Amino acid sequence: MATDSITVSKQTHGLRGTITVPGDKSISHRVAILGALSEGSMRVRNYLCSEDCLNTLKAMQQLGMQVIPEDCPQNFTIIGTGMQPKEPRLAIDCGNSGTGMRLMAGVLAALPFTSRMFGDSSLSSRPMKRIIDPLCSMGAVIHALGEKNGCAPLLIEGKSLTPIHYSLPMASAQVKSAVLLAGMLTKGETKVHQPAITRDHTERLFAHFGIPCSISADGLDISVSGPVTISAKDITVPGDISSAAFWMVAASIVPDSELTLLNVGLNPTRNAIITVLRRMGADITICNESTEGEPYGDITVRTPQQLRGTEIKPDEIPNLIDEIPVIAVAAAYAAGSTTIRDAGELRVKESDRIATTVGNLRAMGADVEEYEDGMVIHGGTRLHGAEMDSYGDHRIAMSFLMAGLNAEGSTTLHRCANINTSYPGFRTHLQTLIS
Ligand code: S3P
C-alpha cells in the first residue's frame, strides 16, 4: 500500500487521552506576514510548522525577514524588515495554501517591486479573481498566468495603491484580509464590508501590533488607515480549533470516549463547531479559558448517548466552513437529518468539498443528498468501512479517518500526505489514541 495511505478500523474501546493540537493555521500565516513588515524583534510561540505555514514563513524570509530558531521548531524569534522588504529573487512557492497566496498578494501588490507566486495543482485551480479584482481597483497590477482563467501563478507588479471601500461579494476572510493588508500599506482609509461575519484574526492582530483599525458595531465593516507602522510584539499562537474538530467528532461518535484537547483557540468567529456539535447533543465542556489577543481554553469531549441531526444556519457557515466535512461525518452517525446549505464556497476549497464529502459518505453507506450549495445527510444508516481517496485534501483525509473509527470493518484513505499542510503530527496522535 502507498506510504501516504492510512487505514483505521472500528474501535473496540473508547478514545481516551489528552491531545495538544498544533498552532492555528490562519493565525500563523498572518503572524509571519505582519512580522515580516514589523519594526524590531518578537518571539513567536507555537507557530504552526505545517507545510502551508512554513511556505509563508519562507516567503517572508525571501523578503528579508530573519528567523532565529529557538528550542523547538514552533518557537522562534522574528526580526522584521521595518517596512523595508526587499524584492524576492525567486518566485514564491505557496504550496497548497490559498490563504498564503491570497494574503501575501495583498501585501505584495502594494510593495515597490515585482514578485511571482505559484502553488501546487490544487492551488493552481482555485479562484484568484476574488482578490485580483479589489486589489486592481486599488491600482494594483496582477497578472494571473495560470492555465485556468484567473488562477495562479500570479505575477504582481507592486505599485503605490489608492484606498477603496469594498463590499465583498462573498463572506471570505481571505479576501477581506487581502484588501485590509493592502490598505494598511496605502495612504488613506480602506474599508471592507462583509456580507456576514468572517474570522477576525487579521483585525485582532492589527490590534496586537498597534495598527489602527476600526470595526463597526455589527462587525460587518472594517477599516484601516495607512500607511501604518507595525511594532513587533511577542505572540503565542493558540491551538487550531479546525484541527481539534476532528477529535471532537471522533470522541462524539466512538462509544465510551473521553478526549481533552489543550489550549485550543476559541475565537467566537471560529467556534461554531462547538455550538453545532452541542446542538447535535455532543457532550463538550470547556475549562481553563483565557485570552491573550485570542481566547483559548481546554476542551473535553465525552461520547453522548446519541447525536441528533441539526440545521446549520446560513450565518454559521463562515464560522465553521473548514469543519463542514467532519460535521457531515458526525451527521451520518446522528439520528435524523442534518441540513447544510448556503455553503457553495466549499466547492472552491482544496477539493470540491461538497462532491468529495458526499462521495465518501456514500462510499461508506450513508444516505446523502447533494445540492449545488451543500448537502442533506440522513443519519442513522450503519456505516461500513471503505477504501476512499482524500483527493489530496487534508481535511477530507482526516474527516473520513474519523468516520472509519466507528464504521464496520476497516477504512483506508489514500493520498494522505497533504495532512501535513495543516496538521503535522496527526498520524502520531491517531496512533496513540487507537493503539
Ligand atoms: C481562512 C479563511 C477561509 C478558510 C481558510 C482559512 C483564513 O477561507 O476556509 O481555511 O485564514 O482567512 P475563505 O476566506 O476563502 O472563506
Short mmCIF file of C-alpha atoms and ligand atoms in Angstrom, two decimals:
data_model
loop_
_atom_site.label_atom_id
_atom_site.label_comp_id
_atom_site.label_asym_id
_atom_site.label_seq_id
_atom_site.Cartn_x
_atom_site.Cartn_y
_atom_site.Cartn_z
CA MET A 1 0.00 0.00 0.00
CA ALA A 2 1.24 3.53 -0.78
CA THR A 3 3.05 5.16 2.12
CA ASP A 4 0.62 8.01 2.09
CA SER A 5 -2.40 5.75 2.67
CA ILE A 6 -3.77 5.34 6.21
CA THR A 7 -6.01 2.51 7.42
CA VAL A 8 -8.14 2.55 10.58
CA SER A 9 -10.74 0.11 11.86
CA LYS A 10 -13.79 0.15 14.07
CA GLN A 11 -12.64 0.82 17.62
CA THR A 12 -13.39 -1.81 20.20
CA HIS A 13 -12.73 0.62 23.05
CA GLY A 14 -13.25 4.36 23.53
CA LEU A 15 -10.72 7.01 22.57
CA ARG A 16 -9.18 8.31 25.77
CA GLY A 17 -6.42 10.77 26.42
CA THR A 18 -5.18 14.33 26.13
CA ILE A 19 -4.04 15.93 22.91
CA THR A 20 -2.34 19.22 22.18
CA VAL A 21 -3.27 20.10 18.63
CA PRO A 22 -0.74 22.23 16.71
CA GLY A 23 -0.98 26.00 16.32
CA ASP A 24 -3.70 27.76 14.39
CA LYS A 25 -3.11 27.87 10.63
CA SER A 26 -4.93 31.15 9.91
CA ILE A 27 -3.16 32.98 12.73
CA SER A 28 0.27 31.55 11.85
CA HIS A 29 0.11 32.83 8.26
CA ARG A 30 -0.84 36.29 9.49
CA VAL A 31 1.86 36.38 12.18
CA ALA A 32 4.54 35.64 9.56
CA ILE A 33 3.21 38.27 7.14
CA LEU A 34 2.83 41.05 9.71
CA GLY A 35 6.06 40.02 11.45
CA ALA A 36 7.94 40.46 8.15
CA LEU A 37 6.95 44.12 7.97
CA SER A 38 7.33 44.87 11.66
CA GLU A 39 9.88 47.09 13.31
CA GLY A 40 12.05 45.26 15.86
CA SER A 41 12.11 41.68 17.01
CA MET A 42 9.47 39.41 18.50
CA ARG A 43 9.29 35.91 19.89
CA VAL A 44 6.73 33.64 18.31
CA ARG A 45 5.43 30.67 20.29
CA ASN A 46 3.56 27.66 18.90
CA TYR A 47 3.74 28.69 15.23
CA LEU A 48 2.16 26.01 13.04
CA CYS A 49 5.05 24.13 11.43
CA SER A 50 2.88 22.69 8.68
CA GLU A 51 3.82 22.84 5.00
CA ASP A 52 1.40 25.73 4.34
CA CYS A 53 2.63 27.97 7.11
CA LEU A 54 6.30 27.09 6.61
CA ASN A 55 5.89 28.19 2.98
CA THR A 56 4.59 31.55 4.14
CA LEU A 57 7.46 31.85 6.63
CA LYS A 58 9.98 31.08 3.85
CA ALA A 59 8.29 33.61 1.57
CA MET A 60 8.70 36.28 4.22
CA GLN A 61 12.36 35.32 4.59
CA GLN A 62 12.66 35.89 0.83
CA LEU A 63 11.51 39.46 1.58
CA GLY A 64 14.27 39.88 4.15
CA MET A 65 12.63 38.81 7.43
CA GLN A 66 15.05 36.96 9.71
CA VAL A 67 14.03 33.90 11.69
CA ILE A 68 16.20 32.93 14.63
CA PRO A 69 15.45 29.37 15.77
CA GLU A 70 14.88 28.55 19.44
CA ASP A 71 14.34 25.39 21.49
CA CYS A 72 11.84 23.76 19.12
CA PRO A 73 10.68 24.45 15.54
CA GLN A 74 7.39 26.07 16.66
CA ASN A 75 9.22 28.72 18.69
CA PHE A 76 11.47 31.33 17.11
CA THR A 77 12.33 34.99 17.03
CA ILE A 78 11.40 37.12 14.03
CA ILE A 79 13.36 40.21 13.09
CA GLY A 80 11.15 42.23 10.79
CA THR A 81 12.18 44.44 7.89
CA GLY A 82 10.65 47.58 9.41
CA MET A 83 8.61 48.18 6.24
CA GLN A 84 11.73 47.86 4.09
CA PRO A 85 11.20 44.44 2.49
CA LYS A 86 13.40 43.52 -0.44
CA GLU A 87 12.40 42.17 -3.83
CA PRO A 88 12.28 38.36 -3.76
CA ARG A 89 14.92 36.87 -6.09
CA LEU A 90 12.93 33.71 -6.72
CA ALA A 91 9.24 33.03 -7.29
CA ILE A 92 7.36 32.44 -4.02
CA ASP A 93 6.10 28.89 -3.54
CA CYS A 94 2.72 28.90 -1.75
CA GLY A 95 2.34 25.10 -1.95
CA ASN A 96 -1.26 24.12 -1.24
CA SER A 97 -2.26 27.30 0.54
CA GLY A 98 -4.99 29.62 -0.70
CA THR A 99 -4.66 31.65 2.49
CA GLY A 100 -0.91 32.14 2.00
CA MET A 101 -1.28 33.19 -1.63
CA ARG A 102 -4.28 35.47 -1.20
CA LEU A 103 -2.97 37.25 1.90
CA MET A 104 0.53 37.71 0.54
CA ALA A 105 -0.93 39.07 -2.72
CA GLY A 106 -2.48 41.91 -0.71
CA VAL A 107 0.90 42.88 0.68
CA LEU A 108 2.97 42.30 -2.46
CA ALA A 109 0.57 44.38 -4.58
CA ALA A 110 1.50 47.44 -2.50
CA LEU A 111 5.27 46.96 -2.32
CA PRO A 112 7.62 48.68 -4.77
CA PHE A 113 8.83 45.64 -6.70
CA THR A 114 7.72 42.73 -8.85
CA SER A 115 7.02 39.30 -7.38
CA ARG A 116 5.78 35.97 -8.59
CA MET A 117 3.77 33.38 -6.70
CA PHE A 118 2.89 29.82 -7.63
CA GLY A 119 1.35 26.78 -5.97
CA ASP A 120 0.59 23.09 -6.42
CA SER A 121 -2.02 21.75 -8.83
CA SER A 122 -4.89 22.20 -6.34
CA LEU A 123 -3.95 25.82 -5.62
CA SER A 124 -3.44 26.48 -9.35
CA SER A 125 -7.09 25.72 -9.97
CA ARG A 126 -8.52 27.87 -7.17
CA PRO A 127 -10.05 31.28 -7.94
CA MET A 128 -7.76 34.27 -7.51
CA LYS A 129 -10.01 36.76 -9.30
CA ARG A 130 -11.72 37.37 -5.95
CA ILE A 131 -8.56 39.11 -4.68
CA ILE A 132 -7.31 40.36 -8.06
CA ASP A 133 -10.49 42.42 -8.64
CA PRO A 134 -10.43 44.51 -5.45
CA LEU A 135 -6.65 44.87 -5.48
CA CYS A 136 -6.72 46.02 -9.12
CA SER A 137 -9.40 48.54 -8.27
CA MET A 138 -6.85 49.95 -5.79
CA GLY A 139 -4.45 50.32 -8.74
CA ALA A 140 -2.58 47.01 -8.38
CA VAL A 141 -1.19 45.26 -11.43
CA ILE A 142 -1.64 41.49 -11.08
CA HIS A 143 -1.41 39.00 -13.92
CA ALA A 144 -2.99 35.58 -13.43
CA LEU A 145 -0.80 33.36 -15.60
CA GLY A 146 -2.43 30.00 -14.90
CA GLU A 147 -3.80 27.63 -17.49
CA LYS A 148 -7.17 28.11 -15.85
CA ASN A 149 -8.60 31.60 -16.21
CA GLY A 150 -7.97 33.84 -13.17
CA CYS A 151 -5.74 31.29 -11.47
CA ALA A 152 -2.14 31.12 -10.23
CA PRO A 153 0.74 31.53 -10.95
CA LEU A 154 0.46 35.25 -10.21
CA LEU A 155 2.80 37.97 -11.41
CA ILE A 156 2.45 41.05 -9.24
CA GLU A 157 3.92 44.40 -10.22
CA GLY A 158 3.91 46.30 -6.95
CA LYS A 159 2.50 49.85 -7.06
CA SER A 160 1.57 52.66 -4.76
CA LEU A 161 -2.15 51.98 -4.31
CA THR A 162 -5.21 54.14 -3.67
CA PRO A 163 -7.65 53.22 -0.89
CA ILE A 164 -11.08 51.75 -1.66
CA HIS A 165 -14.34 50.99 0.07
CA TYR A 166 -15.04 47.43 -0.96
CA SER A 167 -18.12 45.30 -0.46
CA LEU A 168 -17.14 41.62 -0.51
CA PRO A 169 -19.22 39.56 -2.95
CA MET A 170 -18.75 36.51 -0.70
CA ALA A 171 -18.14 36.00 3.04
CA SER A 172 -14.39 35.40 2.81
CA ALA A 173 -11.82 36.22 5.47
CA GLN A 174 -9.08 35.71 2.92
CA VAL A 175 -10.43 38.36 0.56
CA LYS A 176 -11.21 40.71 3.44
CA SER A 177 -7.68 40.27 4.75
CA ALA A 178 -6.01 40.71 1.35
CA VAL A 179 -7.75 44.09 0.97
CA LEU A 180 -7.02 45.16 4.56
CA LEU A 181 -3.34 44.18 4.25
CA ALA A 182 -3.06 46.20 1.03
CA GLY A 183 -4.96 49.00 2.78
CA MET A 184 -2.53 49.17 5.70
CA LEU A 185 0.24 49.95 3.19
CA THR A 186 -1.84 52.55 1.35
CA LYS A 187 -2.31 56.22 2.20
CA GLY A 188 -5.89 56.90 3.32
CA GLU A 189 -8.77 54.83 4.65
CA THR A 190 -9.51 51.41 3.14
CA LYS A 191 -12.83 49.95 4.20
CA VAL A 192 -14.24 46.48 3.68
CA HIS A 193 -17.88 45.46 4.09
CA GLN A 194 -18.53 41.76 4.58
CA PRO A 195 -21.95 40.15 3.98
CA ALA A 196 -21.53 38.01 7.12
CA ILE A 197 -19.01 37.94 9.94
CA THR A 198 -15.88 36.01 8.99
CA ARG A 199 -12.86 35.06 11.09
CA ASP A 200 -11.35 38.21 12.57
CA HIS A 201 -7.72 37.16 13.13
CA THR A 202 -6.36 39.94 10.90
CA GLU A 203 -8.26 42.56 12.90
CA ARG A 204 -7.10 41.08 16.23
CA LEU A 205 -3.51 41.01 15.02
CA PHE A 206 -3.81 44.60 13.84
CA ALA A 207 -4.75 45.49 17.43
CA HIS A 208 -1.90 43.35 18.80
CA PHE A 209 0.68 45.10 16.60
CA GLY A 210 -0.67 48.61 17.21
CA ILE A 211 -2.19 49.06 13.74
CA PRO A 212 -5.19 51.39 13.93
CA CYS A 213 -8.27 49.57 12.67
CA SER A 214 -11.93 50.18 13.37
CA ILE A 215 -14.81 47.74 13.30
CA SER A 216 -18.49 48.72 13.12
CA ALA A 217 -20.81 47.71 15.97
CA ASP A 218 -22.36 44.92 13.85
CA GLY A 219 -18.88 43.64 12.96
CA LEU A 220 -19.53 43.85 9.23
CA ASP A 221 -17.44 46.93 8.32
CA ILE A 222 -13.72 47.09 8.96
CA SER A 223 -11.43 49.95 8.11
CA VAL A 224 -7.72 50.57 8.30
CA SER A 225 -5.90 53.82 7.66
CA GLY A 226 -2.48 53.60 6.12
CA PRO A 227 0.35 53.72 5.80
CA VAL A 228 0.98 52.13 9.19
CA THR A 229 3.99 51.14 11.21
CA ILE A 230 3.98 47.73 12.84
CA SER A 231 5.59 47.41 16.25
CA ALA A 232 6.98 43.91 16.81
CA LYS A 233 5.42 42.25 19.86
CA ASP A 234 5.79 38.70 21.22
CA ILE A 235 2.93 36.39 20.41
CA THR A 236 1.71 32.88 21.25
CA VAL A 237 -0.45 31.12 18.66
CA PRO A 238 -3.31 29.10 20.19
CA GLY A 239 -4.10 25.55 19.04
CA ASP A 240 -6.15 25.25 15.87
CA ILE A 241 -9.85 24.61 16.55
CA SER A 242 -10.15 23.28 12.99
CA SER A 243 -7.67 20.51 13.89
CA ALA A 244 -9.32 19.94 17.28
CA ALA A 245 -12.64 19.48 15.46
CA PHE A 246 -11.59 16.04 14.17
CA TRP A 247 -11.10 14.75 17.70
CA MET A 248 -14.29 16.43 18.94
CA VAL A 249 -16.23 14.43 16.35
CA ALA A 250 -14.22 11.23 16.94
CA ALA A 251 -14.94 11.33 20.68
CA SER A 252 -18.61 12.04 19.95
CA ILE A 253 -19.06 9.01 17.67
CA VAL A 254 -16.80 6.32 19.18
CA PRO A 255 -18.61 4.87 22.24
CA ASP A 256 -17.03 5.33 25.66
CA SER A 257 -14.58 8.06 24.62
CA GLU A 258 -13.21 10.95 26.63
CA LEU A 259 -10.70 13.28 24.99
CA THR A 260 -9.24 16.50 26.30
CA LEU A 261 -7.80 18.99 23.83
CA LEU A 262 -5.45 21.55 25.36
CA ASN A 263 -5.02 25.26 24.56
CA VAL A 264 -7.45 25.36 21.67
CA GLY A 265 -8.33 28.73 20.11
CA LEU A 266 -11.93 29.68 20.98
CA ASN A 267 -12.29 32.81 18.86
CA PRO A 268 -16.06 33.50 18.57
CA THR A 269 -15.71 33.79 14.77
CA ARG A 270 -14.34 30.23 14.66
CA ASN A 271 -16.14 28.31 17.40
CA ALA A 272 -19.48 27.44 15.76
CA ILE A 273 -18.25 23.84 15.55
CA ILE A 274 -18.79 23.68 19.32
CA THR A 275 -22.23 25.32 19.13
CA VAL A 276 -23.34 22.98 16.35
CA LEU A 277 -21.97 19.80 17.94
CA ARG A 278 -23.65 20.75 21.24
CA ARG A 279 -26.91 21.33 19.37
CA MET A 280 -26.46 17.81 17.99
CA GLY A 281 -26.26 16.54 21.56
CA ALA A 282 -22.46 16.38 21.95
CA ASP A 283 -21.05 16.45 25.49
CA ILE A 284 -18.44 19.22 25.40
CA THR A 285 -17.03 21.08 28.38
CA ILE A 286 -14.58 23.95 28.27
CA CYS A 287 -12.26 24.97 31.07
CA ASN A 288 -9.09 26.98 31.77
CA GLU A 289 -10.29 29.75 29.48
CA SER A 290 -8.02 32.72 28.99
CA THR A 291 -7.41 35.47 26.43
CA GLU A 292 -4.18 36.84 25.00
CA GLY A 293 -5.42 38.69 21.93
CA GLU A 294 -7.22 35.46 21.01
CA PRO A 295 -9.34 33.48 23.51
CA TYR A 296 -8.33 29.87 24.14
CA GLY A 297 -9.04 27.04 26.56
CA ASP A 298 -9.15 23.29 27.14
CA ILE A 299 -11.98 21.27 25.60
CA THR A 300 -13.16 17.92 26.94
CA VAL A 301 -15.47 15.78 24.82
CA ARG A 302 -17.24 12.66 26.09
CA THR A 303 -19.39 10.35 23.99
CA PRO A 304 -23.03 11.37 24.32
CA GLN A 305 -25.99 8.97 24.45
CA GLN A 306 -26.91 9.78 20.88
CA LEU A 307 -26.13 12.55 18.39
CA ARG A 308 -29.09 14.05 16.58
CA GLY A 309 -29.34 15.91 13.28
CA THR A 310 -29.50 19.68 13.04
CA GLU A 311 -29.94 22.52 10.58
CA ILE A 312 -26.89 24.69 10.12
CA LYS A 313 -27.92 28.33 9.82
CA PRO A 314 -26.58 30.43 6.92
CA ASP A 315 -24.76 32.84 9.25
CA GLU A 316 -23.00 29.91 10.93
CA ILE A 317 -21.44 28.76 7.65
CA PRO A 318 -18.44 31.15 7.50
CA ASN A 319 -17.72 30.36 11.17
CA LEU A 320 -17.38 26.62 10.52
CA ILE A 321 -16.56 26.49 6.82
CA ASP A 322 -13.46 24.29 7.31
CA GLU A 323 -15.26 21.94 9.70
CA ILE A 324 -18.14 21.03 7.37
CA PRO A 325 -16.65 17.73 6.13
CA VAL A 326 -16.20 16.49 9.69
CA ILE A 327 -19.61 17.83 10.77
CA ALA A 328 -21.06 15.82 7.86
CA VAL A 329 -19.35 12.74 9.33
CA ALA A 330 -20.93 13.43 12.74
CA ALA A 331 -24.29 13.91 10.97
CA ALA A 332 -24.01 10.48 9.33
CA TYR A 333 -23.78 8.97 12.83
CA ALA A 334 -26.66 11.11 14.18
CA ALA A 335 -30.32 10.24 14.38
CA GLY A 336 -32.36 12.32 11.94
CA SER A 337 -31.33 14.67 9.17
CA THR A 338 -28.73 17.43 9.05
CA THR A 339 -29.07 20.26 6.55
CA ILE A 340 -26.03 22.15 5.32
CA ARG A 341 -26.92 24.78 2.68
CA ASP A 342 -25.53 28.21 1.66
CA ALA A 343 -22.12 26.58 1.62
CA GLY A 344 -21.24 26.89 -2.09
CA GLU A 345 -17.78 28.19 -1.08
CA LEU A 346 -16.93 24.57 -0.26
CA ARG A 347 -16.75 23.89 -3.99
CA VAL A 348 -13.56 26.01 -4.30
CA LYS A 349 -11.56 24.71 -1.33
CA GLU A 350 -8.55 22.35 -1.55
CA SER A 351 -11.00 19.96 -3.22
CA ASP A 352 -14.65 20.43 -4.16
CA ARG A 353 -15.63 19.59 -0.59
CA ILE A 354 -19.32 19.13 -1.36
CA ALA A 355 -18.55 16.49 -4.01
CA THR A 356 -15.74 14.82 -2.06
CA THR A 357 -17.65 14.72 1.24
CA VAL A 358 -20.85 13.42 -0.37
CA GLY A 359 -18.92 10.86 -2.47
CA ASN A 360 -17.01 9.48 0.50
CA LEU A 361 -20.07 9.41 2.78
CA ARG A 362 -21.91 7.41 0.13
CA ALA A 363 -18.93 5.05 -0.22
CA MET A 364 -19.41 4.27 3.47
CA GLY A 365 -23.12 3.62 3.04
CA ALA A 366 -24.53 6.97 4.22
CA ASP A 367 -27.73 8.43 2.82
CA VAL A 368 -26.86 11.91 1.49
CA GLU A 369 -28.47 14.33 -0.93
CA GLU A 370 -26.13 16.66 -2.78
CA TYR A 371 -27.04 20.25 -3.66
CA GLU A 372 -25.10 22.89 -5.54
CA ASP A 373 -24.64 24.78 -2.24
CA GLY A 374 -24.47 21.95 0.26
CA MET A 375 -25.94 18.65 1.30
CA VAL A 376 -28.56 16.99 3.47
CA ILE A 377 -27.40 13.96 5.43
CA HIS A 378 -30.00 11.47 6.63
CA GLY A 379 -28.23 9.92 9.59
CA GLY A 380 -28.68 6.60 11.23
CA THR A 381 -27.70 4.19 8.44
CA ARG A 382 -24.99 1.79 9.58
CA LEU A 383 -21.70 2.95 8.06
CA HIS A 384 -19.23 0.41 6.75
CA GLY A 385 -15.53 0.83 6.12
CA ALA A 386 -14.42 1.67 2.60
CA GLU A 387 -11.37 2.43 0.51
CA MET A 388 -11.51 6.11 -0.34
CA ASP A 389 -9.47 8.89 -1.87
CA SER A 390 -8.72 12.04 0.06
CA TYR A 391 -8.47 13.86 -3.27
CA GLY A 392 -5.25 15.28 -1.87
CA ASP A 393 -7.35 17.31 0.59
CA HIS A 394 -6.10 17.26 4.19
CA ARG A 395 -9.49 17.87 5.76
CA ILE A 396 -11.20 15.18 3.67
CA ALA A 397 -8.49 12.71 4.70
CA MET A 398 -8.80 13.44 8.43
CA SER A 399 -12.63 13.63 8.38
CA PHE A 400 -13.00 10.18 6.82
CA LEU A 401 -10.37 8.62 9.06
CA MET A 402 -12.57 9.80 11.95
CA ALA A 403 -15.59 8.25 10.20
CA GLY A 404 -13.67 4.97 9.92
CA LEU A 405 -13.16 4.78 13.70
CA ASN A 406 -16.76 3.67 14.20
CA ALA A 407 -17.59 2.07 10.84
CA GLU A 408 -17.89 -1.71 10.45
CA GLY A 409 -14.61 -3.22 9.23
CA SER A 410 -11.66 -1.19 8.07
CA THR A 411 -11.35 2.12 6.26
CA THR A 412 -8.45 3.19 4.09
CA LEU A 413 -7.80 6.72 2.94
CA HIS A 414 -5.42 7.15 0.02
CA ARG A 415 -3.28 10.22 -0.65
CA CYS A 416 -2.98 11.42 2.93
CA ALA A 417 0.36 13.22 2.56
CA ASN A 418 -1.46 16.55 2.43
CA ILE A 419 -2.46 16.18 6.08
CA ASN A 420 0.92 17.82 6.70
CA THR A 421 -0.34 21.05 5.17
CA SER A 422 -2.33 21.72 8.34
CA TYR A 423 -1.72 19.04 10.96
CA PRO A 424 1.84 17.77 11.32
CA GLY A 425 1.80 15.03 13.96
CA PHE A 426 -1.71 13.88 13.11
CA ARG A 427 -0.62 10.30 12.42
CA THR A 428 1.16 10.11 15.78
CA HIS A 429 -1.90 11.44 17.60
CA LEU A 430 -4.10 8.94 15.78
CA GLN A 431 -1.78 6.04 16.54
CA THR A 432 -1.52 6.96 20.22
CA LEU A 433 -5.28 7.01 20.61
CA ILE A 434 -6.12 3.84 18.74
CA SER A 435 -3.20 1.59 19.74
C1 S3P B 1 -9.11 31.36 6.01
C2 S3P B 1 -10.38 31.67 5.55
C3 S3P B 1 -11.29 30.66 4.99
C4 S3P B 1 -10.87 29.25 5.36
C5 S3P B 1 -9.41 29.03 5.17
C6 S3P B 1 -8.61 29.98 6.03
C7 S3P B 1 -8.25 32.45 6.51
O1 S3P B 1 -11.27 30.76 3.58
O2 S3P B 1 -11.60 28.32 4.60
O3 S3P B 1 -9.05 27.70 5.52
O4 S3P B 1 -7.24 32.15 7.18
O5 S3P B 1 -8.57 33.62 6.27
P1 S3P B 1 -12.20 31.84 2.80
O6 S3P B 1 -11.79 33.18 3.16
O7 S3P B 1 -11.96 31.54 1.34
O8 S3P B 1 -13.61 31.53 3.20
#
